[in-house]
mmCIF file of N, CA and C and ligand atoms in Angstrom:
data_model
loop_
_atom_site.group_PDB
_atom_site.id
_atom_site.type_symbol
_atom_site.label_atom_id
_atom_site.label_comp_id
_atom_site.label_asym_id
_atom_site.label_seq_id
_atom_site.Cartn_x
_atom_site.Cartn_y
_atom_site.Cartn_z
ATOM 1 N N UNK P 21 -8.785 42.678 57.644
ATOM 2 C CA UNK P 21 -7.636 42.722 56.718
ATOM 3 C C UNK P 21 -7.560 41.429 55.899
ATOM 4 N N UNK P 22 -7.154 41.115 54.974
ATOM 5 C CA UNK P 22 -6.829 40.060 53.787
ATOM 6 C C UNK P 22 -5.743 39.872 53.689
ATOM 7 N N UNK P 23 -5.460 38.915 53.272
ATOM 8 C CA UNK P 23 -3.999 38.380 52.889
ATOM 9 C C UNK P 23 -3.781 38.580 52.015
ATOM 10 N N UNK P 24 -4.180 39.251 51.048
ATOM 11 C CA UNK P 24 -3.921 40.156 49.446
ATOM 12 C C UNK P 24 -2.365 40.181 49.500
ATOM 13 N N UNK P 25 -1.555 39.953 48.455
ATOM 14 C CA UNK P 25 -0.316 39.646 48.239
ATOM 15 C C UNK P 25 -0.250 40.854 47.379
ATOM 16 N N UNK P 26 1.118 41.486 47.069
ATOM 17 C CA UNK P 26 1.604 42.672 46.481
ATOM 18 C C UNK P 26 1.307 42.754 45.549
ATOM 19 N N UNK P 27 1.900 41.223 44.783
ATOM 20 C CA UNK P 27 1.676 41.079 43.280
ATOM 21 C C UNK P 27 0.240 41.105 42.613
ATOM 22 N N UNK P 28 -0.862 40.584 43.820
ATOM 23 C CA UNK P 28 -2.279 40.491 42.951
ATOM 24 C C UNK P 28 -2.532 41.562 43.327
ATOM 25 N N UNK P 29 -2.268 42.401 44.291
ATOM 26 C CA UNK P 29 -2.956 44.230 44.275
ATOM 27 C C UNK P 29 -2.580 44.975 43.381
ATOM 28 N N UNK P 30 -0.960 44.642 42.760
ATOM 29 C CA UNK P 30 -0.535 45.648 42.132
ATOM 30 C C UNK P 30 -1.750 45.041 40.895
ATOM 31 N N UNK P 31 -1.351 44.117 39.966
ATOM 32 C CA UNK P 31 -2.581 43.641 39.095
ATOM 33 C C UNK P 31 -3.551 43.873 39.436
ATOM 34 N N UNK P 32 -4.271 44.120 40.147
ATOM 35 C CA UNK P 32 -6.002 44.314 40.838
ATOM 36 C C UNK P 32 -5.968 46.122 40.302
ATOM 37 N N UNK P 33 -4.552 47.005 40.795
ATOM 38 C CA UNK P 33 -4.464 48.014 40.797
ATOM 39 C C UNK P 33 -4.470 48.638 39.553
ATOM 40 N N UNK P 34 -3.905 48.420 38.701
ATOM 41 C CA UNK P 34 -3.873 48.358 37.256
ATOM 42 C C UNK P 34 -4.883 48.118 36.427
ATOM 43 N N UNK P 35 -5.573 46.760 36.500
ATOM 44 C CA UNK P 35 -6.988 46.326 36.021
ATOM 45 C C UNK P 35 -8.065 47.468 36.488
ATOM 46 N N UNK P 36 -7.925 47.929 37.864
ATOM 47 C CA UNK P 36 -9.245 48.943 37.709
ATOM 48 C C UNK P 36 -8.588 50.205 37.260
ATOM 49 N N UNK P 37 -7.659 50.736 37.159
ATOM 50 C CA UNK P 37 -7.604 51.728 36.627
ATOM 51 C C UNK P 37 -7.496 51.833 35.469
ATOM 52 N N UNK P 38 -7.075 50.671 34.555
ATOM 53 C CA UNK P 38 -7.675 50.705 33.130
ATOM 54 C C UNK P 38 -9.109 50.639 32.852
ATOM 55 N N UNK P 39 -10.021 50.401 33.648
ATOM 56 C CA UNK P 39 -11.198 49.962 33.796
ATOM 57 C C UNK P 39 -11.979 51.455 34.148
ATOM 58 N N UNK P 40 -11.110 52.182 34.893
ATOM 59 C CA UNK P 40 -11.703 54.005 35.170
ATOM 60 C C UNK P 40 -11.497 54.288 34.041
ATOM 61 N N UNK P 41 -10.162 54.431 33.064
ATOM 62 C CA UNK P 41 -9.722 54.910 31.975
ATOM 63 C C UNK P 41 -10.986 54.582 30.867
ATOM 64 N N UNK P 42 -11.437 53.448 30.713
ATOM 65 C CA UNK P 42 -12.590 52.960 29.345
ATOM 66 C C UNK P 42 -13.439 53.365 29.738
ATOM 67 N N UNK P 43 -14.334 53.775 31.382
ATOM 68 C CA UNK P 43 -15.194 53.835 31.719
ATOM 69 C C UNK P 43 -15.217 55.344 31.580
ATOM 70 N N UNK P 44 -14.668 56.271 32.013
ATOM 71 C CA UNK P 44 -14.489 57.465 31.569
ATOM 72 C C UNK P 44 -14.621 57.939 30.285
ATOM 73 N N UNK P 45 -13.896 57.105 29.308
ATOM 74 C CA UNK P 45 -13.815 57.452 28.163
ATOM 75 C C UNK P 45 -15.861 57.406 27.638
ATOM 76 N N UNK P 46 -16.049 56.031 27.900
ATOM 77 C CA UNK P 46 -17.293 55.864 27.514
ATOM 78 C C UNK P 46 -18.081 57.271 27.554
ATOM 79 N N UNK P 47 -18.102 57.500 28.793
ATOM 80 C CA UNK P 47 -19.148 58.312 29.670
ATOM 81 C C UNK P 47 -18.806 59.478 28.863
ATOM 82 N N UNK P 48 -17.604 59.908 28.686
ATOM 83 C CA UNK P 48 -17.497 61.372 28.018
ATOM 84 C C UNK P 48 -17.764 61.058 26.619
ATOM 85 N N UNK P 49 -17.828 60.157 25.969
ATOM 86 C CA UNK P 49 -18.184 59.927 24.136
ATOM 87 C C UNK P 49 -19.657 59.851 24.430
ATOM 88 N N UNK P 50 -20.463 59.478 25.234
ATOM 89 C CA UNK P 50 -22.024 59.472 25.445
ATOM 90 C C UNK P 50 -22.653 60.747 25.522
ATOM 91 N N UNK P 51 -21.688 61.678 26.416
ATOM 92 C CA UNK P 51 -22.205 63.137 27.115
ATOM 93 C C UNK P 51 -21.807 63.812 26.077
ATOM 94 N N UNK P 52 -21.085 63.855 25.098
ATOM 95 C CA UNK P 52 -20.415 64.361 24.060
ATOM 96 C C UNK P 52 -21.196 64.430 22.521
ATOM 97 N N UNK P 53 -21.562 63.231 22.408
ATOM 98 C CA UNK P 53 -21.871 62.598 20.820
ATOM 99 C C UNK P 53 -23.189 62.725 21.089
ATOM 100 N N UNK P 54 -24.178 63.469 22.356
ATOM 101 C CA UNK P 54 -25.403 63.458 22.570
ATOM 102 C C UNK P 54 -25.978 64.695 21.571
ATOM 103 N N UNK P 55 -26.769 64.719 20.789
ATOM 104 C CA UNK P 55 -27.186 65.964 20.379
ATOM 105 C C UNK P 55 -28.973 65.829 20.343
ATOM 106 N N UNK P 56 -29.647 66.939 20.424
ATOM 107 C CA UNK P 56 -31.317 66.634 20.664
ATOM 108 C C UNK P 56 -31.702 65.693 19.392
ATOM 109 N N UNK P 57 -32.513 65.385 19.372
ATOM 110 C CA UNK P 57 -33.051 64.039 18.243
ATOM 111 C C UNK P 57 -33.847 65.576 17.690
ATOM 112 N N UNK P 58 -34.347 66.611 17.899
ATOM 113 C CA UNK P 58 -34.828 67.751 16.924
ATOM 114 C C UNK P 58 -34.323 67.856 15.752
ATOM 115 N N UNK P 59 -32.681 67.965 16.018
ATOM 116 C CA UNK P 59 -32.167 68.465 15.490
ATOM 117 C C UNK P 59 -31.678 68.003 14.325
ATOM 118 N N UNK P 60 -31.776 66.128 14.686
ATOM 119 C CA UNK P 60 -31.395 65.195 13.655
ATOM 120 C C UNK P 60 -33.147 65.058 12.223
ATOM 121 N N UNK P 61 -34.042 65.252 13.237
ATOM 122 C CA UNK P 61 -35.574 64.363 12.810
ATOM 123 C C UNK P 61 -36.175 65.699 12.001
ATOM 124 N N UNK P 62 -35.158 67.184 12.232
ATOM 125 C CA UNK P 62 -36.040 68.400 11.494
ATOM 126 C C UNK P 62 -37.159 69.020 12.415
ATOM 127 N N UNK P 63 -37.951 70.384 11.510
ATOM 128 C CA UNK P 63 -38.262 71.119 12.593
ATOM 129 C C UNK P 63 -40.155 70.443 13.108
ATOM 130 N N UNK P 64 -40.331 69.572 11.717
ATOM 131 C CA UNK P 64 -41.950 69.856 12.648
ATOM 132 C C UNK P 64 -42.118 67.838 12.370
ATOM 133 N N UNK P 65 -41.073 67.321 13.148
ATOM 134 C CA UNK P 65 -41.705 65.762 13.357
ATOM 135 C C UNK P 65 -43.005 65.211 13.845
ATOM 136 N N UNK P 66 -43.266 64.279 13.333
ATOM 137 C CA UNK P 66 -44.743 63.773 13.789
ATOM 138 C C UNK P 66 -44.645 63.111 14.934
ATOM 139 N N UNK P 67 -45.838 62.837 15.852
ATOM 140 C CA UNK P 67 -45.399 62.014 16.838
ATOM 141 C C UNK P 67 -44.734 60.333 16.811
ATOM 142 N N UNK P 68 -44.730 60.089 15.909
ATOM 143 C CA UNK P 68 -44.449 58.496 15.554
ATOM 144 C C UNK P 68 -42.801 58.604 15.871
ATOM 145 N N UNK P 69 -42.530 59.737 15.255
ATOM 146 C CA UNK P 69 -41.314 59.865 15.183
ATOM 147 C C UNK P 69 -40.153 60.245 16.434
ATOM 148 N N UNK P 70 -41.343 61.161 16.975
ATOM 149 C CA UNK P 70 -40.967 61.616 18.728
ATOM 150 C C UNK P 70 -40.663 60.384 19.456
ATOM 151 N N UNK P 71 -41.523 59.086 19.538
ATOM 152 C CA UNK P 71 -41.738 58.583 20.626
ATOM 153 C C UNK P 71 -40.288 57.991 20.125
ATOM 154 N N UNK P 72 -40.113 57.369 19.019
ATOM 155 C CA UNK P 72 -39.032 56.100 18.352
ATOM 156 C C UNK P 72 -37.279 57.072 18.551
ATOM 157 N N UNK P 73 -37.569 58.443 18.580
ATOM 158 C CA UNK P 73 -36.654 59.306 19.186
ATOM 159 C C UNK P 73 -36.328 59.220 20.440
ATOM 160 N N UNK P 74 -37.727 59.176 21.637
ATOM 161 C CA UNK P 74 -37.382 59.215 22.772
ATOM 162 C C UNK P 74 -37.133 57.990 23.673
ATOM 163 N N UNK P 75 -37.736 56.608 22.825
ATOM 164 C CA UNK P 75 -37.301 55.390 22.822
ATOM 165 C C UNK P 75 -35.158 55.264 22.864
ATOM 166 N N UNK P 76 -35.088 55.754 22.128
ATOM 167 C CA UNK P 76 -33.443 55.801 21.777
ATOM 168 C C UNK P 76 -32.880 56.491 22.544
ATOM 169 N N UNK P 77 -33.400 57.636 23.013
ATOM 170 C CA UNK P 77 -32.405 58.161 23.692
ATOM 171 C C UNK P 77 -32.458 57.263 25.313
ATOM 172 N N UNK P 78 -33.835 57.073 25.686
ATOM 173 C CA UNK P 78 -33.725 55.927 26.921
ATOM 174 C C UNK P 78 -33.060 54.836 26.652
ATOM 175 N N UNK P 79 -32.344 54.598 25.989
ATOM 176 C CA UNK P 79 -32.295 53.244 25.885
ATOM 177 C C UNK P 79 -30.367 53.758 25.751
ATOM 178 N N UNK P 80 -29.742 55.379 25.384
ATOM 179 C CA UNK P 80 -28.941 55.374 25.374
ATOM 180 C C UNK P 80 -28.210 56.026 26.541
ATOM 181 N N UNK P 81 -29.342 56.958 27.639
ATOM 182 C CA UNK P 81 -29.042 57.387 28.700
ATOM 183 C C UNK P 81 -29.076 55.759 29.560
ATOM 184 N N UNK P 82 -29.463 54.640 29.271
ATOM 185 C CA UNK P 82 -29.167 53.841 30.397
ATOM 186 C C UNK P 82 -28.392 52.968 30.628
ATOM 187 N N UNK P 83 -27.899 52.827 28.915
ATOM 188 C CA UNK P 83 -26.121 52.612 28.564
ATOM 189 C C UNK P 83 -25.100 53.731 29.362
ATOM 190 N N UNK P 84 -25.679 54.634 29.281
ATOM 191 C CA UNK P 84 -24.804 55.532 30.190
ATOM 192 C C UNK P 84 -24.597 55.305 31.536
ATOM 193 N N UNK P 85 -25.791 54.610 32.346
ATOM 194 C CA UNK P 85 -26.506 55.142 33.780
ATOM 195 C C UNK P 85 -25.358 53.721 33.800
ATOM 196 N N UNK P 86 -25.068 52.473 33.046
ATOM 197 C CA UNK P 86 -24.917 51.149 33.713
ATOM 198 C C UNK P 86 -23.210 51.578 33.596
ATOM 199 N N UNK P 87 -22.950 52.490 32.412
ATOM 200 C CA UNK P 87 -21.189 52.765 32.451
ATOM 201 C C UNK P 87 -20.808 53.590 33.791
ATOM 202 N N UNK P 88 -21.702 54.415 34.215
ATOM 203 C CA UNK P 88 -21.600 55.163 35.297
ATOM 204 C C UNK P 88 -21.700 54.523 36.912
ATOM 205 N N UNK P 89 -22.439 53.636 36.703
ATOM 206 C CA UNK P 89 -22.572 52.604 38.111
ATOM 207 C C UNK P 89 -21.446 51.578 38.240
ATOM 208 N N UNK P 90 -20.921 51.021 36.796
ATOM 209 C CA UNK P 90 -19.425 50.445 37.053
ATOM 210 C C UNK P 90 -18.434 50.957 37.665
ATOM 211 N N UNK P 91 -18.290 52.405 37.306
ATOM 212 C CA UNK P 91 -17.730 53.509 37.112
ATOM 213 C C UNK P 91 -17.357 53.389 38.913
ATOM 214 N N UNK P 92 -18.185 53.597 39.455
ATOM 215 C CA UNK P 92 -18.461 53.855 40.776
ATOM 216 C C UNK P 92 -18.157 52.656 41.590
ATOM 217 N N UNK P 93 -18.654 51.432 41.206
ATOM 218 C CA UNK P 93 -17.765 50.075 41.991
ATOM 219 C C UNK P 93 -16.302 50.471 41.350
ATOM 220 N N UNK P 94 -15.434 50.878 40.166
ATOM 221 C CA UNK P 94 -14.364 50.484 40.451
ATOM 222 C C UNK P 94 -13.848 51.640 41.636
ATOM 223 N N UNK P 95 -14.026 52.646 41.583
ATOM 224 C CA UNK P 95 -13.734 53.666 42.294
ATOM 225 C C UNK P 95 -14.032 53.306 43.852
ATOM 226 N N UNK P 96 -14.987 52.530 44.017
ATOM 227 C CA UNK P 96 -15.091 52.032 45.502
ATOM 228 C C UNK P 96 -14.014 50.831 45.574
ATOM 229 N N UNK P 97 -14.090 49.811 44.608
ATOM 230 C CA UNK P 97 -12.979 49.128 45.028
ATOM 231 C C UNK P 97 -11.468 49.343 45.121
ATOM 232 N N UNK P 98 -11.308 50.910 44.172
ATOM 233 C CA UNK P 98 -9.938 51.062 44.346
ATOM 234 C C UNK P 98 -9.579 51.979 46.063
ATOM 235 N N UNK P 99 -11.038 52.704 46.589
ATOM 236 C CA UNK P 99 -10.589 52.819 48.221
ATOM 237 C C UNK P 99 -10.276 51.628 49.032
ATOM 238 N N UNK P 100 -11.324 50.659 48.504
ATOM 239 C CA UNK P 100 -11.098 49.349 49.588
ATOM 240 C C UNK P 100 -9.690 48.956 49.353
ATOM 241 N N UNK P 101 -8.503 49.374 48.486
ATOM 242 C CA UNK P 101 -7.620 48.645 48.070
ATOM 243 C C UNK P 101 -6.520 49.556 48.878
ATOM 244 N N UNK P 102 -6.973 50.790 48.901
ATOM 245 C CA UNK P 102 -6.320 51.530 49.976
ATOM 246 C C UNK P 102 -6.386 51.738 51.582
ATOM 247 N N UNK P 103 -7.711 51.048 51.665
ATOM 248 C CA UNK P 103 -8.110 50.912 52.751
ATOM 249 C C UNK P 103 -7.520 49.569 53.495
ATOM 250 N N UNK P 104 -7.395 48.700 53.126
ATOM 251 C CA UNK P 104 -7.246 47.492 53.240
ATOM 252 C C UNK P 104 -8.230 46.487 53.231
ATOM 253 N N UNK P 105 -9.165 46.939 52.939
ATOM 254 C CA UNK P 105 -10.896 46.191 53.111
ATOM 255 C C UNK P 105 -10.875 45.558 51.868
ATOM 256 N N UNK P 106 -10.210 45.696 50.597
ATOM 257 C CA UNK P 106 -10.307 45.144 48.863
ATOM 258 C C UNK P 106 -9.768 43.650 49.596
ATOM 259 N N UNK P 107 -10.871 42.681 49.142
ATOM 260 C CA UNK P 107 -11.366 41.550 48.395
ATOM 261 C C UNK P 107 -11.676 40.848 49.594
ATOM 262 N N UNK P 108 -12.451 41.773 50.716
ATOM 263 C CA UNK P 108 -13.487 40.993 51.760
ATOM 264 C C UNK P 108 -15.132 41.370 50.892
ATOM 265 N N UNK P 109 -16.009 40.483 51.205
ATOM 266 C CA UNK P 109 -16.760 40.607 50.651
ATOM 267 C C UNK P 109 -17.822 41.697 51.817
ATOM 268 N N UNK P 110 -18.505 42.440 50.539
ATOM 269 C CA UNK P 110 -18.939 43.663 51.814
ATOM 270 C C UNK P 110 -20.635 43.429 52.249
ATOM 271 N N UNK P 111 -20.853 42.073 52.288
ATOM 272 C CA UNK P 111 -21.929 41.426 53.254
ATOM 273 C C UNK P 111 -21.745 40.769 54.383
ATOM 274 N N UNK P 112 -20.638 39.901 53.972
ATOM 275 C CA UNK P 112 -20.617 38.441 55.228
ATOM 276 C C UNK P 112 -19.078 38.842 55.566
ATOM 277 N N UNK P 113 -17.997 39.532 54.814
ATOM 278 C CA UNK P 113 -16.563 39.803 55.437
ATOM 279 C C UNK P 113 -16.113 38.854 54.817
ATOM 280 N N UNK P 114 -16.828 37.448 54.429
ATOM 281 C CA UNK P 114 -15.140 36.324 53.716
ATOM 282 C C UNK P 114 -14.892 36.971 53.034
ATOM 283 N N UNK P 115 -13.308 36.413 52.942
ATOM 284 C CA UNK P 115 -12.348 36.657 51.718
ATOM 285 C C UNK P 115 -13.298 36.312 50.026
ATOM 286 N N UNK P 116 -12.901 36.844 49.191
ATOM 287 C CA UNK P 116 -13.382 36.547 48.390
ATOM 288 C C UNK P 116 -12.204 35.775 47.316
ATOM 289 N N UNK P 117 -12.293 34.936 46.714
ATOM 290 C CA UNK P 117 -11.760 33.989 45.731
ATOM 291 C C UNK P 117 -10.941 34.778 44.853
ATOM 292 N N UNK P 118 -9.912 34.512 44.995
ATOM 293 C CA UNK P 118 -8.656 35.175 43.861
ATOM 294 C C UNK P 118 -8.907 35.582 42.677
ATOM 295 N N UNK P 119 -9.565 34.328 42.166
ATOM 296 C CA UNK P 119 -9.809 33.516 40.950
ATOM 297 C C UNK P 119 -10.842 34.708 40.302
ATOM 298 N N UNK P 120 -11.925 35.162 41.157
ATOM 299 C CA UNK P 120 -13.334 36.005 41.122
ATOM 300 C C UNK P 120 -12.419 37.286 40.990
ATOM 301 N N UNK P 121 -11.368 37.632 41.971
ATOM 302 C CA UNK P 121 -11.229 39.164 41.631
ATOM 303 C C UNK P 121 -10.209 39.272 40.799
ATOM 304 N N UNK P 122 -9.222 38.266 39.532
ATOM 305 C CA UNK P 122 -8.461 38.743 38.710
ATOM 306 C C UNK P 122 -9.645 38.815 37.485
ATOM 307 N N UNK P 123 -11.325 38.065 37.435
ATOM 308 C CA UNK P 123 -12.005 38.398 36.729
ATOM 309 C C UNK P 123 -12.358 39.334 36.507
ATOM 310 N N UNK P 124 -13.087 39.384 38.071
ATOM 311 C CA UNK P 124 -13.647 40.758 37.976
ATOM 312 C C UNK P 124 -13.487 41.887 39.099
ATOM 313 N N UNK P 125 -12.190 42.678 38.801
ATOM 314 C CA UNK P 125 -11.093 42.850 39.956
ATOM 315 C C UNK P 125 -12.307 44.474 40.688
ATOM 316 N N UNK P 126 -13.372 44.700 39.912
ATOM 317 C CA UNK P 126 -14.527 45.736 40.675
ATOM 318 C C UNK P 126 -15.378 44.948 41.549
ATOM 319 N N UNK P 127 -15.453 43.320 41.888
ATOM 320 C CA UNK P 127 -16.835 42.878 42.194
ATOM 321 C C UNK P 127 -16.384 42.918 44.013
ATOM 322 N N UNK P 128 -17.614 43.530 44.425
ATOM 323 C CA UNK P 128 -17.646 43.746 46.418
ATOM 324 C C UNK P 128 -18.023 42.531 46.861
ATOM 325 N N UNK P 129 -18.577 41.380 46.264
ATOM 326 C CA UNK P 129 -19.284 40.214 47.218
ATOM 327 C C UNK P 129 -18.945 39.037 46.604
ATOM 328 N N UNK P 130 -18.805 38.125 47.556
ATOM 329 C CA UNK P 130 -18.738 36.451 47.550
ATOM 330 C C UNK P 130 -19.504 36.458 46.669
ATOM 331 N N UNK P 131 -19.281 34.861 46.028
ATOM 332 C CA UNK P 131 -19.871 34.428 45.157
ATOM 333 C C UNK P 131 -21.662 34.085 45.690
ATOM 334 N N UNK P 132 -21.432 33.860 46.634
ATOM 335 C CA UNK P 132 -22.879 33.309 47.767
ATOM 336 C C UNK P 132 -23.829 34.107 47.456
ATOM 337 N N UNK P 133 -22.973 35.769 48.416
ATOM 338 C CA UNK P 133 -23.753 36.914 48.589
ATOM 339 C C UNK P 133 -24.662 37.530 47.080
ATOM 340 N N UNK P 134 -23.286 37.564 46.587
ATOM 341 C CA UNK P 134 -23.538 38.022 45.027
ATOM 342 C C UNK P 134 -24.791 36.975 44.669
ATOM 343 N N UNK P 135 -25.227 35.788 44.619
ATOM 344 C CA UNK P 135 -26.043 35.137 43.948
ATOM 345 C C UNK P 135 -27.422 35.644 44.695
ATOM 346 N N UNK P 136 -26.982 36.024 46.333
ATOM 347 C CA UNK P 136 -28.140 35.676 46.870
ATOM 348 C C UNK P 136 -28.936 36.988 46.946
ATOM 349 N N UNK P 137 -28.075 38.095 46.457
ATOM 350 C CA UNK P 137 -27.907 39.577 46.315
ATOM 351 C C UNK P 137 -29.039 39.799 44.612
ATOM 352 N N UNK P 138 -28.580 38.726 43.971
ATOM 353 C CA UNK P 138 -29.257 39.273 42.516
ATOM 354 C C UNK P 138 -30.320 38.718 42.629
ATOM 355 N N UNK P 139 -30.801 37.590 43.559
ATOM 356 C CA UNK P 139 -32.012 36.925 43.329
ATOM 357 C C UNK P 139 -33.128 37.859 44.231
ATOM 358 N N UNK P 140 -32.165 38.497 45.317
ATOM 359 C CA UNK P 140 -33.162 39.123 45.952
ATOM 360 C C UNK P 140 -33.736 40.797 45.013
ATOM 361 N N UNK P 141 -32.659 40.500 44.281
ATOM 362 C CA UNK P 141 -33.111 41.936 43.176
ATOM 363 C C UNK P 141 -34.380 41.654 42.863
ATOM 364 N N UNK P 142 -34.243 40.348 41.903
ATOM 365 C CA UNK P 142 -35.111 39.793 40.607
ATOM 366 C C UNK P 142 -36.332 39.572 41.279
ATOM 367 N N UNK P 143 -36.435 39.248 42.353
ATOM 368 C CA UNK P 143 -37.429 38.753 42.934
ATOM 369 C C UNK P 143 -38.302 40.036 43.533
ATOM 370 N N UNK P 144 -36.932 40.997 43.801
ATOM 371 C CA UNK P 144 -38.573 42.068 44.422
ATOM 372 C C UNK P 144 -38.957 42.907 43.091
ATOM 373 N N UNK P 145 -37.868 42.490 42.253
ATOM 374 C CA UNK P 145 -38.609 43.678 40.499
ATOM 375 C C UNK P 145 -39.637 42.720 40.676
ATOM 376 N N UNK P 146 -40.136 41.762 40.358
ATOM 377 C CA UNK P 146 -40.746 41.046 39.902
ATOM 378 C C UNK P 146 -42.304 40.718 40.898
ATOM 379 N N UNK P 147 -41.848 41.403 42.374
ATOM 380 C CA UNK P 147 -42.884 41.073 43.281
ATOM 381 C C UNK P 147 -43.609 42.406 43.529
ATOM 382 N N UNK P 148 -42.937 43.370 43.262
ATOM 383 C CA UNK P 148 -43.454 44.810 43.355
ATOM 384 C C UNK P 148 -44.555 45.096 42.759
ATOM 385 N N UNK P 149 -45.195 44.437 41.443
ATOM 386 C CA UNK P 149 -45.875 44.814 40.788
ATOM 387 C C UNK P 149 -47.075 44.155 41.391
ATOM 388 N N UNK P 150 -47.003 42.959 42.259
ATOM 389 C CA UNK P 150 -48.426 42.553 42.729
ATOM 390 C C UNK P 150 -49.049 43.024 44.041
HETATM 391 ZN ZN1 LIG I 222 -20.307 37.137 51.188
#
């Protein structure tokens, strides 16, 4: 349990649910405003044109994929907030810094974890390939 005070949950509470609200919105103007690149490029495009088509749309499904994975920490942090588990960090259990969650009132880990969490990302993208 945390010592989370009323006043910073109710604010914590608010911040992510404006934060579902934009994130939602996003996701449905992406799934929405999607139409085939055929349809824009005409009926008999060359391949030059295919690839610089299918370039764009990857590049706009993964604007989607990163609104959709926010999407999903705030929604986990708003159980932890019901749970009572919101603003232990969900590696090591410390509390996490006030200061860190009126920033960034979706983030699950210490500042530590979190650093030691992205390096271990970067490091296996980066080691996988040898
Ligand atoms: Zn931690």
């Amino acid at each position: 349990m945390t010592t989370l005070n009323s006043e910073l949950e109710h604010a914590v509470s608010g911040a992510l649910h404006d934060r579902l609200t934009e994130l939602d919105r996003q996701i449905t103007e992406s799934e929405t405003g999607q139409e085939p690149w055929t349809s824009r490029a005409g009926e008999a495009p060359d391949a030059g044109d295919a690839s610089v088509a299918d370039h764009l749309q990857t590049k706009e499904r993964s604007l989607e994929q990163q609104a959709v994975d926010q999407r999903n920490r705030v929604i986990d942090a708003l159980q932890r907030l019901k749970t009572g588990d919101y603003g232990e960090c969900v590696d090591c259990g410390t509390e996490i810094l006030v200061d860190r969650l009126q920033a960034q009132p979706e983030v699950e880990r210490c500042l530590r974890c979190q650093q030691a969490f992205e390096a271990n990302h970067a490091s296996a993208g980066a080691g996988s390939s040898l």
